[in-house]
PDB file of C-alpha atoms in Angstrom:
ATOM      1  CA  UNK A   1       2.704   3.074   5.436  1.00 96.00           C
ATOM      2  CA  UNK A   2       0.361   0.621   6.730  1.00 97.00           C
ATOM      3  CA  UNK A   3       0.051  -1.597   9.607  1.00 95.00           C
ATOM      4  CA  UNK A   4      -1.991  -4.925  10.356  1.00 96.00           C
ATOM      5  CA  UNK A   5      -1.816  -6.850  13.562  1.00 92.00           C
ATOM      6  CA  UNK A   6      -3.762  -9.833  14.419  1.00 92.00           C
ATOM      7  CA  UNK A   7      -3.980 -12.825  16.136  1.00 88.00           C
ATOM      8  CA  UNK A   8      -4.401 -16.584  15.563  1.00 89.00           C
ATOM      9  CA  UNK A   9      -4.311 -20.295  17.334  1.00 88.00           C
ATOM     10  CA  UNK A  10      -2.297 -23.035  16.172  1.00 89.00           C
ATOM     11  CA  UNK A  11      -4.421 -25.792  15.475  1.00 91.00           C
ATOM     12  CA  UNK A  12      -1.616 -28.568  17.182  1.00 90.00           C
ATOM     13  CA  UNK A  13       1.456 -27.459  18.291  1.00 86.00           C
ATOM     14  CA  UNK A  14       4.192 -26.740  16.193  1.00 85.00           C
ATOM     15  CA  UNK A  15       7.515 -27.513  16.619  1.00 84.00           C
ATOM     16  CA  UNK A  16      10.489 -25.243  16.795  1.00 81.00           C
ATOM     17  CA  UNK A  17      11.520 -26.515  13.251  1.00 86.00           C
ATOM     18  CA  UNK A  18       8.137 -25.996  11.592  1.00 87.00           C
ATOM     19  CA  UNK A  19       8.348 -22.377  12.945  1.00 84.00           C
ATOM     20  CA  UNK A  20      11.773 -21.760  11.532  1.00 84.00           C
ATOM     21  CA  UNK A  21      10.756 -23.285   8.480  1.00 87.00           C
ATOM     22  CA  UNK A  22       7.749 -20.570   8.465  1.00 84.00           C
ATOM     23  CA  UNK A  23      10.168 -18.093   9.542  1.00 82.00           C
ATOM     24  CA  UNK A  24      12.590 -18.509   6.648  1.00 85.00           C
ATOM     25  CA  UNK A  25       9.782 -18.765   3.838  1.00 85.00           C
ATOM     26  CA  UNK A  26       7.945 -14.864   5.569  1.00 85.00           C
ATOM     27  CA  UNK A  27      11.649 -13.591   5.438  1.00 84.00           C
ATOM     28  CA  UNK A  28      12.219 -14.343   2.015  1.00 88.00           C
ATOM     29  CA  UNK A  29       8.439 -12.995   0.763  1.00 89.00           C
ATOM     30  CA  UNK A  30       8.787 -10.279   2.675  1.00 89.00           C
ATOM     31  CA  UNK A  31      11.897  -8.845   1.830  1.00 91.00           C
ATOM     32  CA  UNK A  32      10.607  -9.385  -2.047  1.00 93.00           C
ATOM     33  CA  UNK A  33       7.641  -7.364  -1.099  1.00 93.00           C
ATOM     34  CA  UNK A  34       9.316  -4.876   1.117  1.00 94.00           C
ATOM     35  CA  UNK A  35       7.178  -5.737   4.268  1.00 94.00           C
ATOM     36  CA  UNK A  36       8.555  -5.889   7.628  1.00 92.00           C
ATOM     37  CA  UNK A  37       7.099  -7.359  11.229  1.00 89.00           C
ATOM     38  CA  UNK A  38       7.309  -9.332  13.939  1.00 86.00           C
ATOM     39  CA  UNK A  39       5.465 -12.708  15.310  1.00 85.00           C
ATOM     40  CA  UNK A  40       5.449 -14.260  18.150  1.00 82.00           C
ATOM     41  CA  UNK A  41       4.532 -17.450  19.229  1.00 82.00           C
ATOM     42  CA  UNK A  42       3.752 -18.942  22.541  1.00 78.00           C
ATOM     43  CA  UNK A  43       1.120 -21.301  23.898  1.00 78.00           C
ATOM     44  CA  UNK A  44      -0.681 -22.121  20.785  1.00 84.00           C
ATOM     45  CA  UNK A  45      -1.058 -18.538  19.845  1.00 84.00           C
ATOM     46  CA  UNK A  46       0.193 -16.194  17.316  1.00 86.00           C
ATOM     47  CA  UNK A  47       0.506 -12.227  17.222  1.00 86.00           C
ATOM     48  CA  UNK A  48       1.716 -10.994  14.391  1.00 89.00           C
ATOM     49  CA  UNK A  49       2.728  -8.024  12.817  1.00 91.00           C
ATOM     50  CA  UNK A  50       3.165  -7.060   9.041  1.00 94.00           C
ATOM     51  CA  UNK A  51       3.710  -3.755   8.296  1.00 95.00           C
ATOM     52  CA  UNK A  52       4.063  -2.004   4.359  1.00 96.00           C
ATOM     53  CA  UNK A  53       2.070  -0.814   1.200  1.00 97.00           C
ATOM     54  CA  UNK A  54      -1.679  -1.069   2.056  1.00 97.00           C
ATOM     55  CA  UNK A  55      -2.082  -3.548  -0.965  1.00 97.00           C
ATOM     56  CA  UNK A  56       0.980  -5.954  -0.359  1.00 97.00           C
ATOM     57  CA  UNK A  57      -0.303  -6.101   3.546  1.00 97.00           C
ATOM     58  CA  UNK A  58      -3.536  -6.692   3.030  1.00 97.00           C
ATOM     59  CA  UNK A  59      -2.480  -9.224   0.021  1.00 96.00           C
ATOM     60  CA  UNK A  60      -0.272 -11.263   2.229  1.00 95.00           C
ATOM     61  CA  UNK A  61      -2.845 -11.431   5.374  1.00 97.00           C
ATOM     62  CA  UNK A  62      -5.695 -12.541   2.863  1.00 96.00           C
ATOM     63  CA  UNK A  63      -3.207 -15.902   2.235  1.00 95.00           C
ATOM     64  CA  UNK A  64      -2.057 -15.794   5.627  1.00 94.00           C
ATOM     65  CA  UNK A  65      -6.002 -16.402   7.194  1.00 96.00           C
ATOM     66  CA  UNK A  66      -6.137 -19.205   4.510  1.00 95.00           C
ATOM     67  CA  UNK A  67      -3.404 -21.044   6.168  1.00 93.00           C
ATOM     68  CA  UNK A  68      -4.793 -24.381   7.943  1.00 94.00           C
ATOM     69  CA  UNK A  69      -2.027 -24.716  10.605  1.00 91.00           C
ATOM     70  CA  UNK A  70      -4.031 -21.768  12.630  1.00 92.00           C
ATOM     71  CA  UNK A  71      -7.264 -20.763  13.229  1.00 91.00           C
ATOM     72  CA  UNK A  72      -9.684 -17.824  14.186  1.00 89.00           C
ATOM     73  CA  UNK A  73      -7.468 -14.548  12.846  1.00 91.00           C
ATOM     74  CA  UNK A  74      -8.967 -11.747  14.571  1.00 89.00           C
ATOM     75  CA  UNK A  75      -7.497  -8.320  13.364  1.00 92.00           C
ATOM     76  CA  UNK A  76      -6.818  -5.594  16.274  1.00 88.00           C
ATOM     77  CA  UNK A  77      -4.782  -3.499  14.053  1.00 89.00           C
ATOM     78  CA  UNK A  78      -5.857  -1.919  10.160  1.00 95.00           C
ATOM     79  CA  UNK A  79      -4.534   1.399  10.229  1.00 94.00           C
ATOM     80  CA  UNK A  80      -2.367   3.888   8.017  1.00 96.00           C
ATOM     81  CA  UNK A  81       0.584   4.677  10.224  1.00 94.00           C
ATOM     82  CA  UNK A  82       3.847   7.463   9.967  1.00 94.00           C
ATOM     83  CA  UNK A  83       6.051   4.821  10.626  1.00 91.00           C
ATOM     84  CA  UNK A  84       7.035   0.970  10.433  1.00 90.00           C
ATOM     85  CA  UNK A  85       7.279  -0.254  14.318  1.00 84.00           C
ATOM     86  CA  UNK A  86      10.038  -3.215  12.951  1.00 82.00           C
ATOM     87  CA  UNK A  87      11.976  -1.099  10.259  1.00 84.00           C
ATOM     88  CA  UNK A  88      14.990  -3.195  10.242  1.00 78.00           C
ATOM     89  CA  UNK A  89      12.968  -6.768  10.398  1.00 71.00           C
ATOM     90  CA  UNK A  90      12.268  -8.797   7.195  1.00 67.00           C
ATOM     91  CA  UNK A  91      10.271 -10.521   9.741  1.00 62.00           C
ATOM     92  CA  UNK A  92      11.097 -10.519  13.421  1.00 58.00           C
ATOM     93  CA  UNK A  93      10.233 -13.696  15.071  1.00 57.00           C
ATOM     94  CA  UNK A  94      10.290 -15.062  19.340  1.00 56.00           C
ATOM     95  CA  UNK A  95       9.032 -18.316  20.329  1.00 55.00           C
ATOM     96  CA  UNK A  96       8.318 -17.361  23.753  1.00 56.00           C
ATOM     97  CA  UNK A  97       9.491 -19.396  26.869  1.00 55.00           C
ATOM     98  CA  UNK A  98       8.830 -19.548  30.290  1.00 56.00           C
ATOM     99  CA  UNK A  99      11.787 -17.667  31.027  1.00 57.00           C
ATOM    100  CA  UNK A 100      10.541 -14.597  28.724  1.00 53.00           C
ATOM    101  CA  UNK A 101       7.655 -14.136  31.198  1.00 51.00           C
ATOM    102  CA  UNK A 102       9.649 -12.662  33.710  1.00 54.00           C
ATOM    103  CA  UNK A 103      12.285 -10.885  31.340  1.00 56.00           C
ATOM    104  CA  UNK A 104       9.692  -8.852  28.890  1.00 51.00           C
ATOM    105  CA  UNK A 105       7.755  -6.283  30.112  1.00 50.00           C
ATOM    106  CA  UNK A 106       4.396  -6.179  28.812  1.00 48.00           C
ATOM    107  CA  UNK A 107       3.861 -10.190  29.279  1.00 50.00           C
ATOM    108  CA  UNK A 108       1.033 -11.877  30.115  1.00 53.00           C
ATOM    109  CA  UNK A 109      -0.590 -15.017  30.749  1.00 57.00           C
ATOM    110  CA  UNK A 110      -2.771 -14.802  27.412  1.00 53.00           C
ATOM    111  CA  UNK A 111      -0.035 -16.564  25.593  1.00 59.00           C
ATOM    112  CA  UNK A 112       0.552 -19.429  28.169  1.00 63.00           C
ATOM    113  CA  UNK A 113      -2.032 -21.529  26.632  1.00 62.00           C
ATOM    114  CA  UNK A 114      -4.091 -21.975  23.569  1.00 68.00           C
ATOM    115  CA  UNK A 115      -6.852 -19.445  23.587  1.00 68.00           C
ATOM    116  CA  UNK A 116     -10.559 -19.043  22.356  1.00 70.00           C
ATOM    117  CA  UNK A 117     -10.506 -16.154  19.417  1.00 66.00           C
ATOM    118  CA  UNK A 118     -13.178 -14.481  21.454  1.00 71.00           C
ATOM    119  CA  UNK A 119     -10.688 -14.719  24.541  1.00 73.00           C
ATOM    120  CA  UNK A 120      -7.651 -12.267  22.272  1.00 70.00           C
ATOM    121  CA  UNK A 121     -10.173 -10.009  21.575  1.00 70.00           C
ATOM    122  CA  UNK A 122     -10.813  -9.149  25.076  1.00 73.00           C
ATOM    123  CA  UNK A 123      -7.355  -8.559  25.551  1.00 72.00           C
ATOM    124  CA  UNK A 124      -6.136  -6.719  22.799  1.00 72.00           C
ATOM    125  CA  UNK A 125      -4.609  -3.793  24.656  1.00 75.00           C
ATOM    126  CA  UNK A 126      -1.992  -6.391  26.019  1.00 75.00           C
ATOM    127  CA  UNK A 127      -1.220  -7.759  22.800  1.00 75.00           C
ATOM    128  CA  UNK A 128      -0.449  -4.314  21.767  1.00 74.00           C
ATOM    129  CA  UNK A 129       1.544  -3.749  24.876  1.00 74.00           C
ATOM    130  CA  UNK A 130       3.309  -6.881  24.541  1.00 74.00           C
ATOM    131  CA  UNK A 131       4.474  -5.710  20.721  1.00 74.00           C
ATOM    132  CA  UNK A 132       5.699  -2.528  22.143  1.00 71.00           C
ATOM    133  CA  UNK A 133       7.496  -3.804  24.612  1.00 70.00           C
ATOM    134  CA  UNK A 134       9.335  -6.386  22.466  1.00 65.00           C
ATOM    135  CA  UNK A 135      10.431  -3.657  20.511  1.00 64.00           C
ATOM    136  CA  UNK A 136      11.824  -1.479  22.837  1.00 62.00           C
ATOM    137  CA  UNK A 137      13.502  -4.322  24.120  1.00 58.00           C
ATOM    138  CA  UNK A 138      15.113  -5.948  21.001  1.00 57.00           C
ATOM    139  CA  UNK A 139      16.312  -2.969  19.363  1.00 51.00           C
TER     140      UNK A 139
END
């Protein structure tokens, strides 16, 4: 099993029907491909997860950094792992609010506005926390 996480910044802000249209299009790849994930939006900013066979992963990021409506993918995540982190999810996704802030455990101010790549790489241990968290929380 492999695992890729990385993040991104919208390059305009996209509205909660361009997301769900996003949404609906990963699910449906996804599930062809048997990958699973999660990504989250907030701010500007994307973390995602995709998690699956090494090739199909690293296929689907390769078109996913091509993709104009973000920019600066930095990767904190390439690893072989025992087990997918979102088994269940085609692709999990959480436009985070205001009100998340206080009601996940692992959040933090980097997705309150759009951020520098440079600026998520610095911070990559919350990111990962932030994931985990979200997990254990949406089970």
């Amino acid at each position: 099993m492999f695992q890729l996480i990385y993040v991104s910044t919208s390059v305009r802000d996209m509205s909660k029907e361009e997301l769900l249209t996003l949404l609906d299009h990963s699910v449906e790849n996804n599930k062809k491909n048997n990958l699973t994930g999660m990504l989250l939006y907030g701010g500007g900013n994307f973390i995602q997860i995709i998690e699956g066979e090494k090739n199909k992963v690293k296929s689907l990021y390769e078109i996913i950094k091509q993709d104009n409506r973000h920019r600066g993918c930095i990767t904190l995540v390439s690893k072989e792992v025992e087990e997918r982190l979102f088994p269940g999810w085609s692709m999990g996704f959480k436009y985070l609010t205001e009100n998340d802030k206080n009601e996940i455990e692992g959040f933090t101010e980097f997705l309150d506005r759009k951020m520098e790549p440079i600026e998520f790489a610095n911070r990559s241990d919350d990111i990962l926390n932030l994931l985990y968290s979200f997990r254990k929380y949406n089970r």
